[in-house]
CSV table of C-alpha atoms in Angstrom, one decimal:
chain,number,residue,atom,x,y,z
R,1,MET,CA,52.3,-47.1,175.5
R,2,GLU,CA,48.6,-48.6,175.9
R,3,LEU,CA,49.9,-52.3,177.9
R,4,GLN,CA,51.1,-51.2,180.9
R,5,GLU,CA,49.7,-50.1,183.6
R,6,LYS,CA,49.5,-45.7,184.1
R,7,GLU,CA,49.4,-44.0,186.7
R,8,ASN,CA,49.0,-39.6,187.0
R,9,VAL,CA,51.7,-38.2,189.0
R,10,SER,CA,50.0,-36.5,191.8
R,11,ILE,CA,49.7,-32.9,191.9
R,12,PHE,CA,50.5,-30.7,195.3
R,13,THR,CA,50.1,-26.9,195.0
R,14,ASP,CA,51.6,-23.6,197.3
R,15,VAL,CA,54.1,-26.1,198.5
R,16,GLU,CA,56.1,-25.1,201.5
R,17,LYS,CA,58.8,-26.7,203.2
R,18,GLU,CA,56.8,-28.6,206.6
R,19,ILE,CA,54.1,-29.7,203.6
R,20,PHE,CA,57.2,-31.0,201.3
R,21,LEU,CA,58.7,-33.0,204.7
R,22,ARG,CA,55.2,-34.0,206.1
R,23,ASP,CA,53.2,-35.2,202.4
R,24,ILE,CA,55.2,-35.8,199.9
R,25,TYR,CA,59.1,-36.8,200.8
R,26,PRO,CA,58.0,-39.5,203.4
R,27,LYS,CA,56.6,-41.2,200.4
R,28,THR,CA,59.7,-42.2,198.4
R,29,CYS,CA,61.4,-45.9,199.3
R,30,GLY,CA,65.2,-45.0,200.2
R,31,SER,CA,67.8,-44.4,203.5
R,32,GLU,CA,65.2,-45.8,206.4
R,33,ARG,CA,62.5,-44.2,204.3
R,34,CYS,CA,60.8,-47.1,203.0
R,35,GLY,CA,57.4,-47.8,201.7
R,36,ALA,CA,54.5,-48.8,200.1
R,37,GLY,CA,56.4,-46.9,196.9
R,38,ALA,CA,57.6,-44.0,195.8
R,39,VAL,CA,54.2,-41.3,194.6
R,40,PRO,CA,56.2,-38.3,192.8
R,41,GLY,CA,54.7,-34.5,193.5
R,42,GLU,CA,54.1,-32.4,191.2
R,43,VAL,CA,54.1,-28.8,192.7
R,44,ASP,CA,51.7,-26.2,190.7
R,45,GLY,CA,53.2,-22.9,190.2
R,46,GLY,CA,56.1,-23.3,192.8
R,47,ILE,CA,58.1,-21.4,190.4
R,48,PRO,CA,58.5,-17.5,190.2
R,49,ARG,CA,58.4,-16.7,187.1
R,50,ALA,CA,61.5,-14.8,185.2
R,51,LYS,CA,61.1,-10.8,185.7
R,52,GLY,CA,61.6,-8.7,182.4
R,53,ARG,CA,62.4,-12.1,180.4
R,54,LYS,CA,60.5,-13.4,177.1
R,55,GLN,CA,59.3,-16.6,175.8
R,56,GLY,CA,62.4,-18.6,174.6
R,57,SER,CA,63.0,-18.5,170.9
R,58,GLN,CA,61.0,-21.5,168.9
R,59,ASP,CA,64.1,-21.6,166.5
R,60,PRO,CA,64.0,-25.5,165.7
R,61,CYS,CA,67.7,-24.7,165.2
R,62,VAL,CA,68.8,-24.1,168.9
R,63,HIS,CA,71.4,-26.5,169.9
R,64,ASP,CA,70.7,-29.0,172.9
R,65,ALA,CA,71.5,-28.5,176.4
R,66,ALA,CA,69.5,-30.9,177.9
R,67,ASP,CA,72.2,-31.8,179.9
R,68,GLY,CA,73.4,-28.5,180.7
R,69,LEU,CA,75.9,-28.5,178.1
R,70,PRO,CA,76.8,-24.6,179.2
R,71,ALA,CA,77.5,-25.9,182.6
R,72,GLN,CA,79.2,-29.1,181.8
R,73,LYS,CA,81.4,-27.6,180.1
R,74,LEU,CA,82.5,-24.7,183.1
R,75,CYS,CA,82.6,-27.4,185.9
R,76,VAL,CA,84.2,-31.0,184.9
R,77,GLN,CA,86.2,-30.7,188.1
R,78,GLU,CA,83.2,-29.0,190.1
R,79,PRO,CA,79.1,-29.8,189.9
R,80,ALA,CA,76.6,-27.4,188.6
R,81,ASP,CA,75.9,-24.2,190.5
R,82,LEU,CA,73.5,-22.4,188.6
R,83,THR,CA,74.4,-19.5,191.0
R,84,LYS,CA,78.5,-19.6,190.1
R,85,GLN,CA,77.8,-20.4,185.8
R,86,PHE,CA,74.7,-17.8,185.5
R,87,PRO,CA,74.6,-15.9,188.5
R,88,ASP,CA,72.0,-13.1,186.6
R,89,LEU,CA,69.9,-15.8,185.7
R,90,ALA,CA,70.1,-16.9,188.9
R,91,GLU,CA,68.7,-13.8,190.2
R,92,ASP,CA,65.4,-14.8,188.9
R,93,PHE,CA,65.5,-18.4,190.3
R,94,HIS,CA,64.3,-19.4,193.6
R,95,ILE,CA,65.6,-23.0,195.1
R,96,PRO,CA,63.2,-24.0,196.7
R,97,GLN,CA,64.3,-24.5,200.8
R,98,PHE,CA,62.9,-28.1,201.2
R,99,PHE,CA,66.3,-29.9,202.2
R,100,ALA,CA,69.8,-28.1,204.3
R,101,ALA,CA,72.3,-25.5,202.7
R,102,ASP,CA,75.0,-28.2,203.4
R,103,GLU,CA,72.5,-30.7,201.7
R,104,PHE,CA,72.8,-28.9,198.6
R,105,PHE,CA,74.7,-31.1,195.7
R,106,SER,CA,73.8,-29.1,191.9
R,107,SER,CA,71.7,-26.5,190.1
R,108,VAL,CA,71.7,-27.5,186.2
R,109,PHE,CA,70.7,-25.2,183.8
R,110,ARG,CA,68.9,-27.0,180.7
R,111,ILE,CA,68.1,-25.8,177.8
R,112,SER,CA,65.7,-28.1,175.3
R,113,SER,CA,64.7,-28.0,171.6
R,114,CYS,CA,61.2,-28.8,170.6
R,115,GLY,CA,61.1,-32.6,170.4
R,116,LEU,CA,64.2,-33.2,172.3
R,117,GLN,CA,63.8,-36.9,174.3
R,118,LEU,CA,66.2,-38.0,176.8
R,119,TRP,CA,66.4,-41.7,177.6
R,120,THR,CA,65.7,-43.5,180.2
R,121,HIS,CA,67.6,-43.4,183.2
R,122,TYR,CA,68.5,-43.1,187.2
R,123,ASP,CA,70.1,-40.0,189.6
R,124,VAL,CA,71.4,-41.2,193.0
R,125,MET,CA,70.7,-38.4,194.3
R,126,ASP,CA,67.1,-36.5,194.9
R,127,ASN,CA,66.2,-34.2,192.9
R,128,LEU,CA,63.6,-30.8,192.1
R,129,LEU,CA,63.4,-30.6,188.4
R,130,ALA,CA,61.4,-27.0,187.5
R,131,GLN,CA,60.1,-26.0,184.1
R,132,VAL,CA,60.8,-22.7,183.7
R,133,THR,CA,59.7,-22.3,180.0
R,134,GLY,CA,58.2,-24.1,177.7
R,135,ARG,CA,56.5,-27.9,178.4
R,136,LYS,CA,58.0,-30.7,179.0
R,137,ARG,CA,56.3,-34.8,179.1
R,138,VAL,CA,57.8,-37.1,181.9
R,139,VAL,CA,57.5,-40.5,182.3
R,140,LEU,CA,58.5,-42.1,185.3
R,141,TYR,CA,59.4,-45.6,186.7
R,142,SER,CA,60.1,-47.2,190.4
R,143,PRO,CA,62.9,-48.5,191.1
R,144,GLN,CA,60.7,-51.9,192.3
R,145,ASP,CA,60.2,-51.9,188.7
R,146,ALA,CA,63.5,-51.7,187.5
R,147,LEU,CA,63.9,-55.6,186.6
R,148,HIS,CA,61.1,-55.3,183.9
R,149,LEU,CA,63.8,-51.8,181.9
R,150,TYR,CA,66.6,-53.9,181.1
R,151,LEU,CA,69.4,-52.0,182.6
R,152,SER,CA,72.4,-51.4,181.1
R,153,GLY,CA,74.5,-49.5,184.0
R,154,ASP,CA,72.0,-45.6,184.9
R,155,LYS,CA,70.3,-47.1,181.4
R,156,SER,CA,67.0,-49.1,180.3
R,157,GLU,CA,68.0,-50.6,176.8
R,158,VAL,CA,64.3,-49.5,176.5
R,159,LEU,CA,65.0,-46.3,173.9
R,160,ASP,CA,61.0,-46.1,172.2
R,161,ILE,CA,59.1,-46.5,175.7
R,162,ASP,CA,56.3,-45.7,173.9
R,163,SER,CA,56.5,-48.3,171.4
R,164,PRO,CA,59.4,-50.5,172.5
R,165,ASP,CA,60.0,-53.7,170.6
R,166,LEU,CA,58.2,-56.8,172.6
R,167,GLU,CA,59.9,-59.3,171.4
R,168,ARG,CA,63.4,-58.2,172.2
R,169,PHE,CA,62.2,-56.6,175.5
R,170,PRO,CA,58.3,-58.7,176.1
R,171,GLU,CA,59.1,-57.4,180.5
R,172,PHE,CA,58.7,-54.3,179.5
R,173,VAL,CA,54.9,-54.2,179.7
R,174,LYS,CA,55.0,-54.6,183.6
R,175,ALA,CA,56.8,-51.3,184.1
R,176,ARG,CA,54.1,-49.4,185.9
R,177,ARG,CA,54.2,-46.1,184.2
R,178,PHE,CA,53.6,-42.3,186.1
R,179,GLU,CA,53.3,-39.8,182.8
R,180,CYS,CA,52.8,-36.1,183.8
R,181,VAL,CA,53.0,-33.0,181.4
R,182,LEU,CA,55.0,-29.7,182.8
R,183,GLU,CA,53.7,-26.1,182.0
R,184,PRO,CA,55.9,-23.0,182.9
R,185,GLY,CA,56.1,-22.3,186.4
R,186,ASP,CA,56.1,-26.5,187.7
R,187,LEU,CA,57.9,-28.0,190.4
R,188,LEU,CA,58.6,-32.1,190.0
R,189,PHE,CA,59.8,-34.3,193.2
R,190,ILE,CA,62.0,-36.8,191.9
R,191,PRO,CA,63.5,-39.1,194.1
R,192,ALA,CA,66.4,-40.7,194.2
R,193,LEU,CA,66.8,-44.2,192.2
R,194,TRP,CA,63.6,-43.4,190.2
R,195,PHE,CA,63.8,-43.9,186.6
R,196,ARG,CA,62.7,-40.6,183.8
R,197,ASN,CA,62.5,-40.0,180.3
R,198,THR,CA,61.9,-36.7,179.6
R,199,LEU,CA,60.4,-35.4,175.8
R,200,ALA,CA,60.5,-31.8,175.1
R,201,LEU,CA,57.0,-30.7,173.8
R,202,GLN,CA,58.2,-26.8,172.8
R,203,PHE,CA,61.5,-25.6,173.2
R,204,GLY,CA,62.0,-24.9,177.4
R,205,ILE,CA,64.2,-24.0,179.3
R,206,GLY,CA,64.6,-25.7,182.8
R,207,VAL,CA,66.6,-26.1,186.1
R,208,ASN,CA,67.4,-29.4,188.0
R,209,VAL,CA,68.3,-29.2,191.7
R,210,PHE,CA,69.7,-32.2,193.1
R,211,TRP,CA,71.0,-32.5,197.0
R,212,ARG,CA,72.1,-35.6,199.0
R,213,HIS,CA,70.1,-37.6,201.7
R,214,LEU,CA,73.3,-39.8,202.1
R,215,PRO,CA,76.5,-39.2,204.0
R,216,ALA,CA,78.9,-37.0,201.6
R,217,ASP,CA,81.0,-40.4,202.0
R,218,GLY,CA,79.2,-42.7,200.8
R,219,TYR,CA,79.2,-40.7,197.1
R,220,ASP,CA,82.0,-40.7,194.9
R,221,LYS,CA,84.2,-37.6,195.4
R,222,ARG,CA,85.3,-37.7,192.1
R,223,ASP,CA,82.0,-37.9,190.4
R,224,PRO,CA,80.9,-33.6,189.6
R,225,TYR,CA,77.5,-34.9,188.5
R,226,GLY,CA,76.1,-36.6,190.7
R,227,ASN,CA,75.2,-39.7,188.4
R,228,LYS,CA,77.8,-42.5,189.9
R,229,ASP,CA,76.8,-45.0,192.2
R,230,PRO,CA,77.0,-44.6,195.6
R,231,VAL,CA,80.6,-45.9,196.7
R,232,ALA,CA,79.0,-49.1,198.4
R,233,ALA,CA,76.3,-49.4,195.5
R,234,THR,CA,79.2,-49.5,193.5
R,235,ARG,CA,81.4,-52.2,195.5
R,236,ALA,CA,78.3,-54.4,195.7
R,237,LEU,CA,78.2,-54.7,191.7
R,238,GLN,CA,81.6,-55.1,192.0
R,239,ALA,CA,81.6,-57.9,194.3
R,240,LEU,CA,78.7,-60.2,192.5
R,241,GLU,CA,81.0,-59.8,189.5
R,242,ARG,CA,83.4,-61.6,190.9
R,243,ALA,CA,81.4,-64.3,192.6
R,244,LEU,CA,79.8,-64.9,189.6
R,245,HIS,CA,82.6,-65.7,187.4
R,246,THR,CA,83.7,-68.0,190.4
R,247,LEU,CA,80.2,-69.7,189.6
R,248,ASP,CA,81.4,-69.9,185.9
R,249,GLN,CA,83.4,-73.0,187.3
R,250,LEU,CA,80.7,-75.2,188.1
R,251,PRO,CA,79.0,-77.3,185.8
R,252,ALA,CA,75.3,-75.4,184.2
R,253,GLU,CA,72.9,-77.2,186.8
R,254,TYR,CA,75.4,-76.3,189.6
R,255,ARG,CA,75.8,-72.6,188.6
R,256,ASP,CA,71.5,-73.0,188.6
R,257,PHE,CA,71.5,-74.0,191.4
R,258,TYR,CA,73.1,-71.7,193.2
R,259,GLY,CA,73.1,-68.9,191.6
R,260,ARG,CA,68.7,-69.2,192.4
R,261,ARG,CA,70.6,-69.2,196.2
R,262,MET,CA,71.6,-66.0,195.6
R,263,ILE,CA,68.9,-64.1,194.3
R,264,GLN,CA,66.7,-66.0,197.4
R,265,ARG,CA,69.9,-64.3,199.7
R,266,ILE,CA,70.0,-60.6,197.8
R,267,GLN,CA,66.3,-60.6,198.1
R,268,GLU,CA,65.6,-61.5,202.0
R,269,ARG,CA,68.7,-59.2,202.5
R,270,THR,CA,67.8,-56.2,199.9
R,271,LEU,CA,63.9,-55.7,199.1
R,272,CYS,CA,61.9,-53.4,201.2
R,273,ASP,CA,59.0,-53.8,199.2
R,274,GLY,CA,57.6,-55.9,196.4
R,275,LEU,CA,59.1,-59.3,195.9
R,276,SER,CA,59.5,-60.0,198.9
R,277,SER,CA,56.4,-62.7,199.2
R,278,ARG,CA,57.7,-66.8,198.2
R,279,GLU,CA,55.1,-66.6,195.4
R,280,GLU,CA,56.7,-63.5,193.8
R,281,SER,CA,60.1,-64.6,194.4
R,282,GLU,CA,59.0,-67.6,193.0
R,283,ASN,CA,57.7,-65.5,189.5
R,284,LEU,CA,60.6,-63.4,189.3
R,285,LEU,CA,62.5,-66.7,189.4
R,286,ALA,CA,60.2,-68.3,186.8
R,287,SER,CA,61.4,-65.1,184.8
R,288,ARG,CA,64.8,-64.9,183.9
R,289,GLN,CA,66.3,-67.1,181.6
R,290,LEU,CA,68.3,-69.7,183.7
R,291,THR,CA,69.8,-72.5,182.9
R,292,LYS,CA,67.4,-75.4,183.5
R,293,PRO,CA,69.3,-78.8,184.2
R,294,GLY,CA,68.8,-81.3,182.1
């Protein structure tokens, strides 16, 4: 999309654990890691090629398993694990040891037919996307651009990010777009809460590896896919909905006034960067479609 500010994804080669933890991981903005903004890192050639395997079929009729459909069917009750569901394939895939073994959550096997596009969404855990075969375009958006992405749950309502309906989604042009194309052997680090949209440029196979960086009891224990909001966040959002229903008891001009006070309070307590100055806060308030006193 021409109107959006675009950034290339940072590229690193021959990345080992020490380099990852020193030069890539600290640049994300998350729990106790607040900074100027997350910088995704791509590791070129970090995944060994599958030994003795042929390139995947280019047959356009191959059914999609972009969300790990074979694994989903097997692991409704537990997170996907390549070593358990696909032990033979797992012998050819070595998970980079960038995190402690007890922080591992899941490894999802993905098969994508050419042209398959996965809508813009976020995950609540850090993850590595390994491209084993085929080419895939990945577009990323910072969590700090969430206000421009028109969220419905964990997904953006802007389905066509290349030719969006700007009459319906005018704020979308303000989101800064990070983009890269993954080649076989590439590894992309996607920090928790970063939005991603993927487009398979060829038939391809990949693996997503997710790991926890919050305490284990901070996640929903009934979630085998690792994409539900943390428990504390879910409770906070529910409390916000109750507060908004309470404000509905007031006339429009009072709702507007106290809504603005709530926005200001939330900014003061939660924002780690971005909309922190008075001028930026005023811009946010002006851009929201609030009811004005009249």
